Structures are given as C-alpha cells and as structure tokens.
C-alpha cells in the first residue's frame, strides 16, 4: 500500500470498521504499515480484503462491542493471528442512522441502547485489550468522541451525553494506565459526511450547512480529514501525549 511506515510492526484493532469513517481509519493505519483488525458487527470482510489486495495486512473479525464474550474473542483472534496488540481505536458507535428528536421524545430503551454501544462498548474493548498491552508495557488507545461535547447540540441528547462520557472515560483511563506505558487519547470529529450521514435525510441541506457555517474552515468534512490526527495519536510521535482530546472539525470548536 502507498503511504508511510510510521506504524510499521504495529497491530491495530479498529471497531466499527466495516464502512464509513471506521473503514477509512483501517485503510489509513494499514497504509502506515500497521497490521489491522477490521472489527464490526456487520461484514468487515470486503474492507479487509481490499487492504490485503493493496499490499497491506488485515483481518476481518465479527464483533458486537456490547457483548464481552464477543469482544474477548476479537482480542484472542487478534493475538492468534498477529501475535500482539498495540493500538485500539474505539470507533464503533450509533450515530449515522439516528433520528434527531427533542430529548423528551427519546425513549428509555433508545437511551440505554446508545449507552450500551457508545460507552460500555468502548469500556468492554479497553478491558479486553489492556492485558496484552500491559504485557509489553506499551499501547495506544484512541477513543472517538465528538465536537458536540464542547458546544452542546440540540436534538441528540443521548448521543452527545454518550460522547461526553467517552471524554471522561479517556481521561480517567489515561491516569490509570500511564504506569503501564499505555497512552489513552480522544479524537473528537465534527459532523463528517460519512456514508450513513450522506444517506440520512436528517442531515440533508440546511442541517449540514448550519454546521459548516460554524466552522473557521467552511466546507464539509470527509472521513479522510480525521486520518492524519488518528495516525499521530497511534504513532510514536505522540508517546508523551495522554489524556488529551483533539477536536478535528474545521475550527467550529476551539478549546
């Protein structure tokens, strides 16, 4: 694959990587030399196959991040296939297909599902991945939050709340895992025109344009916009960086 080699010899797990931004993350890390595990509850085989055909190394693994046994199997498959685990990108989340609605119209079951996937899913993956990272006294965990945490967002209370929890979780994990050589950081995208967002009428026209208007760089964001920051957080360049949030949204949020 064309690209650099900043992640040569590293093994990375990316959840929610069968499509959209997650698939772009997997391709970007593979292009930098990482062996990637493309994990998703959906069929991740096409993404892994394309990476392998391009000269990279990839393994597709079926994984439900809300199921601790499924997550355990994902880590076991990673270790069996590639021998170690250096990088975990907790990307799996509910967002692209969401319907925007006032908070008092969000059903309790929908709230619980959001927390199970977006918050507990990241927790389950970290819990399963850390023993392998501890053994080698090195690891990079990148949790995916959202710029909405820092500005508030109407009509998506359950989603924004879940991503606020990710920021808090990352900071606490960074403290707890620092002595193990494991860095934990957060990448917080703005609204990205991924496949699901493009196909969701909720984000057509004025809704997405209103977001663009809040940015210093006034254009739509595409998945590729996230990859440089992700690579930095996974690479040795950021070995002295932990507990931080990097917002990548064209300057809508400045903090």
Short mmCIF file of C-alpha atoms in Angstrom, two decimals:
data_model
loop_
_atom_site.label_atom_id
_atom_site.label_comp_id
_atom_site.label_asym_id
_atom_site.label_seq_id
_atom_site.Cartn_x
_atom_site.Cartn_y
_atom_site.Cartn_z
CA UNK A 1 0.00 0.00 0.00
CA UNK A 2 1.17 3.52 -0.65
CA UNK A 3 1.84 5.61 2.43
CA UNK A 4 4.48 5.91 5.09
CA UNK A 5 5.74 3.46 7.67
CA UNK A 6 5.13 5.28 10.94
CA UNK A 7 3.23 2.25 12.25
CA UNK A 8 5.44 -0.48 10.81
CA UNK A 9 5.35 -3.55 13.03
CA UNK A 10 2.29 -2.36 14.98
CA UNK A 11 -1.00 -4.23 15.26
CA UNK A 12 -4.17 -2.16 15.42
CA UNK A 13 -7.79 -3.06 16.17
CA UNK A 14 -10.43 -0.70 14.78
CA UNK A 15 -14.04 -1.29 15.83
CA UNK A 16 -16.96 -0.28 13.66
CA UNK A 17 -14.66 -0.53 10.65
CA UNK A 18 -16.84 -2.28 8.06
CA UNK A 19 -17.83 1.02 6.47
CA UNK A 20 -17.68 4.80 6.69
CA UNK A 21 -15.13 6.52 8.90
CA UNK A 22 -14.04 3.26 10.54
CA UNK A 23 -13.14 1.74 7.19
CA UNK A 24 -11.15 4.87 6.36
CA UNK A 25 -9.31 4.58 9.68
CA UNK A 26 -8.42 0.96 8.90
CA UNK A 27 -7.10 1.86 5.44
CA UNK A 28 -5.09 4.79 6.80
CA UNK A 29 -3.41 2.77 9.56
CA UNK A 30 -2.66 -0.05 7.12
CA UNK A 31 -1.11 2.44 4.69
CA UNK A 32 1.25 3.50 7.51
CA UNK A 33 2.42 -0.09 7.93
CA UNK A 34 0.15 -1.40 10.70
CA UNK A 35 -1.45 -4.82 10.55
CA UNK A 36 -5.14 -4.04 11.12
CA UNK A 37 -8.04 -5.97 12.56
CA UNK A 38 -11.23 -4.72 10.95
CA UNK A 39 -13.88 -5.42 13.58
CA UNK A 40 -17.60 -4.84 13.18
CA UNK A 41 -20.98 -6.37 13.88
CA UNK A 42 -21.51 -6.04 10.11
CA UNK A 43 -19.48 -7.90 7.48
CA UNK A 44 -15.97 -6.44 7.55
CA UNK A 45 -14.51 -8.90 5.05
CA UNK A 46 -14.70 -6.55 2.00
CA UNK A 47 -12.64 -3.86 3.78
CA UNK A 48 -10.04 -6.37 4.98
CA UNK A 49 -9.84 -7.98 1.53
CA UNK A 50 -9.26 -4.62 -0.16
CA UNK A 51 -6.45 -3.78 2.28
CA UNK A 52 -4.79 -7.17 1.70
CA UNK A 53 -5.13 -6.85 -2.08
CA UNK A 54 -3.46 -3.41 -1.88
CA UNK A 55 -0.46 -4.97 -0.17
CA UNK A 56 -1.42 -4.35 3.45
CA UNK A 57 -2.18 -6.77 6.26
CA UNK A 58 -5.74 -7.06 7.52
CA UNK A 59 -8.02 -9.49 9.32
CA UNK A 60 -11.81 -9.17 9.44
CA UNK A 61 -13.41 -10.12 12.76
CA UNK A 62 -17.11 -10.16 13.66
CA UNK A 63 -17.59 -8.32 16.95
CA UNK A 64 -20.51 -6.98 18.97
CA UNK A 65 -18.89 -4.45 21.30
CA UNK A 66 -21.77 -4.75 23.79
CA UNK A 67 -21.02 -8.46 24.30
CA UNK A 68 -17.97 -9.10 26.48
CA UNK A 69 -17.52 -12.63 25.12
CA UNK A 70 -17.58 -11.35 21.53
CA UNK A 71 -15.03 -8.67 22.42
CA UNK A 72 -12.85 -11.27 24.15
CA UNK A 73 -12.90 -13.43 21.01
CA UNK A 74 -11.91 -10.40 18.90
CA UNK A 75 -8.82 -9.81 21.04
CA UNK A 76 -8.00 -13.54 21.09
CA UNK A 77 -8.28 -13.70 17.28
CA UNK A 78 -6.00 -10.65 17.01
CA UNK A 79 -3.34 -12.21 19.22
CA UNK A 80 -3.58 -15.58 17.47
CA UNK A 81 -3.30 -14.06 14.01
CA UNK A 82 -0.80 -11.23 14.55
CA UNK A 83 0.86 -12.18 17.86
CA UNK A 84 0.27 -8.91 19.71
CA UNK A 85 -1.95 -5.86 20.08
CA UNK A 86 -0.51 -2.32 20.12
CA UNK A 87 -3.34 0.00 19.10
CA UNK A 88 -7.07 0.07 19.86
CA UNK A 89 -9.34 2.54 18.07
CA UNK A 90 -12.78 2.55 19.71
CA UNK A 91 -14.80 3.79 16.76
CA UNK A 92 -17.95 1.64 16.95
CA UNK A 93 -20.92 3.85 17.83
CA UNK A 94 -24.50 4.68 16.96
CA UNK A 95 -24.81 7.95 15.04
CA UNK A 96 -25.19 7.95 11.26
CA UNK A 97 -28.67 6.44 11.17
CA UNK A 98 -30.05 8.32 14.19
CA UNK A 99 -33.22 10.35 14.04
CA UNK A 100 -32.84 13.76 15.63
CA UNK A 101 -35.55 14.47 18.21
CA UNK A 102 -36.24 16.56 21.32
CA UNK A 103 -34.85 14.96 24.46
CA UNK A 104 -38.31 14.26 25.89
CA UNK A 105 -39.14 12.15 22.84
CA UNK A 106 -36.16 9.83 23.33
CA UNK A 107 -37.46 6.51 24.66
CA UNK A 108 -35.68 4.94 27.63
CA UNK A 109 -34.79 1.86 25.57
CA UNK A 110 -33.17 4.03 22.88
CA UNK A 111 -31.18 5.86 25.59
CA UNK A 112 -29.99 2.55 27.07
CA UNK A 113 -29.01 1.19 23.64
CA UNK A 114 -26.97 4.35 22.95
CA UNK A 115 -25.07 3.99 26.24
CA UNK A 116 -24.53 0.26 25.71
CA UNK A 117 -22.92 0.70 22.29
CA UNK A 118 -21.18 4.07 22.61
CA UNK A 119 -19.97 3.93 26.23
CA UNK A 120 -19.99 0.37 27.50
CA UNK A 121 -18.74 -0.85 24.12
CA UNK A 122 -15.56 1.22 24.50
CA UNK A 123 -15.18 0.04 28.11
CA UNK A 124 -15.50 -3.63 27.09
CA UNK A 125 -12.88 -3.23 24.35
CA UNK A 126 -10.38 -1.47 26.62
CA UNK A 127 -10.86 -4.07 29.33
CA UNK A 128 -10.19 -6.88 26.86
CA UNK A 129 -7.23 -5.21 25.10
CA UNK A 130 -5.27 -3.87 28.09
CA UNK A 131 -3.80 -7.19 29.34
CA UNK A 132 -1.91 -7.67 26.04
CA UNK A 133 -0.71 -4.05 26.12
CA UNK A 134 0.36 -4.37 29.76
CA UNK A 135 2.48 -7.41 28.97
CA UNK A 136 4.56 -5.38 26.52
CA UNK A 137 4.36 -2.17 28.61
CA UNK A 138 3.18 -0.24 25.56
CA UNK A 139 -0.09 0.62 23.90
CA UNK A 140 -2.15 3.33 22.24
CA UNK A 141 -5.88 3.63 22.85
CA UNK A 142 -7.80 6.19 20.80
CA UNK A 143 -11.41 6.71 21.79
CA UNK A 144 -13.69 8.54 19.39
CA UNK A 145 -15.86 11.28 20.90
CA UNK A 146 -17.47 14.27 19.16
CA UNK A 147 -17.02 18.02 18.96
CA UNK A 148 -20.66 18.33 20.10
CA UNK A 149 -19.46 17.63 23.66
CA UNK A 150 -17.79 21.05 23.79
CA UNK A 151 -20.57 23.15 22.28
CA UNK A 152 -23.77 21.30 23.14
CA UNK A 153 -26.14 20.06 20.45
CA UNK A 154 -29.91 20.05 20.33
CA UNK A 155 -31.99 17.02 19.29
CA UNK A 156 -29.28 14.45 20.06
CA UNK A 157 -29.10 14.40 23.85
CA UNK A 158 -28.38 10.68 24.19
CA UNK A 159 -25.61 10.78 21.60
CA UNK A 160 -23.89 13.92 22.98
CA UNK A 161 -24.14 12.54 26.52
CA UNK A 162 -22.54 9.27 25.44
CA UNK A 163 -19.64 11.13 23.83
CA UNK A 164 -19.16 13.28 26.91
CA UNK A 165 -18.78 10.03 28.83
CA UNK A 166 -16.07 8.94 26.37
CA UNK A 167 -14.02 12.07 27.13
CA UNK A 168 -14.32 11.45 30.88
CA UNK A 169 -13.53 7.75 30.48
CA UNK A 170 -10.42 8.52 28.43
CA UNK A 171 -9.03 10.96 30.99
CA UNK A 172 -9.53 8.51 33.85
CA UNK A 173 -8.05 5.61 31.88
CA UNK A 174 -5.03 7.73 30.97
CA UNK A 175 -4.34 8.22 34.68
CA UNK A 176 -4.86 4.54 35.47
CA UNK A 177 -2.77 3.16 32.60
CA UNK A 178 0.11 5.63 32.45
CA UNK A 179 2.43 3.45 34.53
CA UNK A 180 1.79 0.59 32.09
CA UNK A 181 3.11 2.59 29.13
CA UNK A 182 -0.40 2.82 27.67
CA UNK A 183 -1.50 6.16 26.26
CA UNK A 184 -5.21 6.98 26.08
CA UNK A 185 -6.39 9.90 23.97
CA UNK A 186 -9.61 11.08 22.36
CA UNK A 187 -10.29 12.11 18.78
CA UNK A 188 -13.38 14.31 18.55
CA UNK A 189 -14.67 14.80 14.99
CA UNK A 190 -17.25 17.34 13.95
CA UNK A 191 -20.06 16.29 11.60
CA UNK A 192 -18.37 14.07 8.99
CA UNK A 193 -20.09 13.27 5.70
CA UNK A 194 -19.73 9.51 6.04
CA UNK A 195 -21.85 7.02 4.08
CA UNK A 196 -24.57 6.82 6.74
CA UNK A 197 -24.72 10.59 7.23
CA UNK A 198 -24.97 11.18 3.48
CA UNK A 199 -27.80 8.65 3.30
CA UNK A 200 -29.66 10.12 6.28
CA UNK A 201 -32.21 12.78 5.24
CA UNK A 202 -31.91 14.28 8.73
CA UNK A 203 -28.54 15.75 7.66
CA UNK A 204 -29.53 16.93 4.19
CA UNK A 205 -29.47 20.59 3.18
CA UNK A 206 -29.73 23.17 5.95
CA UNK A 207 -28.82 20.80 8.81
CA UNK A 208 -25.33 20.10 7.50
CA UNK A 209 -24.90 23.62 6.09
CA UNK A 210 -25.63 25.12 9.51
CA UNK A 211 -22.75 23.05 10.89
CA UNK A 212 -20.42 24.19 8.10
CA UNK A 213 -21.32 27.82 8.88
CA UNK A 214 -19.97 27.45 12.45
CA UNK A 215 -16.51 26.42 11.18
CA UNK A 216 -13.46 28.55 10.58
CA UNK A 217 -12.78 26.33 7.55
CA UNK A 218 -16.13 26.43 5.78
CA UNK A 219 -16.55 23.14 3.99
CA UNK A 220 -17.96 19.70 4.57
CA UNK A 221 -15.76 17.28 6.50
CA UNK A 222 -14.91 13.92 4.91
CA UNK A 223 -13.57 10.78 6.63
CA UNK A 224 -10.06 11.38 5.27
CA UNK A 225 -9.90 14.62 7.30
CA UNK A 226 -9.68 12.56 10.50
CA UNK A 227 -6.84 10.27 9.46
CA UNK A 228 -3.79 12.48 9.97
CA UNK A 229 -4.75 13.13 13.57
CA UNK A 230 -5.56 9.46 14.16
CA UNK A 231 -2.18 8.38 12.78
CA UNK A 232 -0.44 10.92 15.02
CA UNK A 233 -2.23 9.57 18.10
CA UNK A 234 -1.31 5.99 17.17
CA UNK A 235 2.30 6.69 16.20
CA UNK A 236 5.44 7.15 18.35
CA UNK A 237 5.16 10.92 17.63
CA UNK A 238 2.58 11.12 20.46
CA UNK A 239 4.31 8.87 23.01
CA UNK A 240 4.36 11.71 25.57
CA UNK A 241 0.71 12.64 24.94
CA UNK A 242 -2.06 11.09 27.03
CA UNK A 243 -5.43 12.10 28.44
CA UNK A 244 -5.94 14.66 25.67
CA UNK A 245 -8.82 15.50 23.34
CA UNK A 246 -8.08 16.60 19.78
CA UNK A 247 -11.08 18.15 18.06
CA UNK A 248 -10.97 17.82 14.26
CA UNK A 249 -13.88 19.88 12.97
CA UNK A 250 -12.51 22.76 10.88
CA UNK A 251 -12.49 25.14 13.84
CA UNK A 252 -16.14 25.01 14.96
CA UNK A 253 -14.91 24.22 18.47
CA UNK A 254 -11.83 25.92 19.87
CA UNK A 255 -10.80 24.89 23.39
#
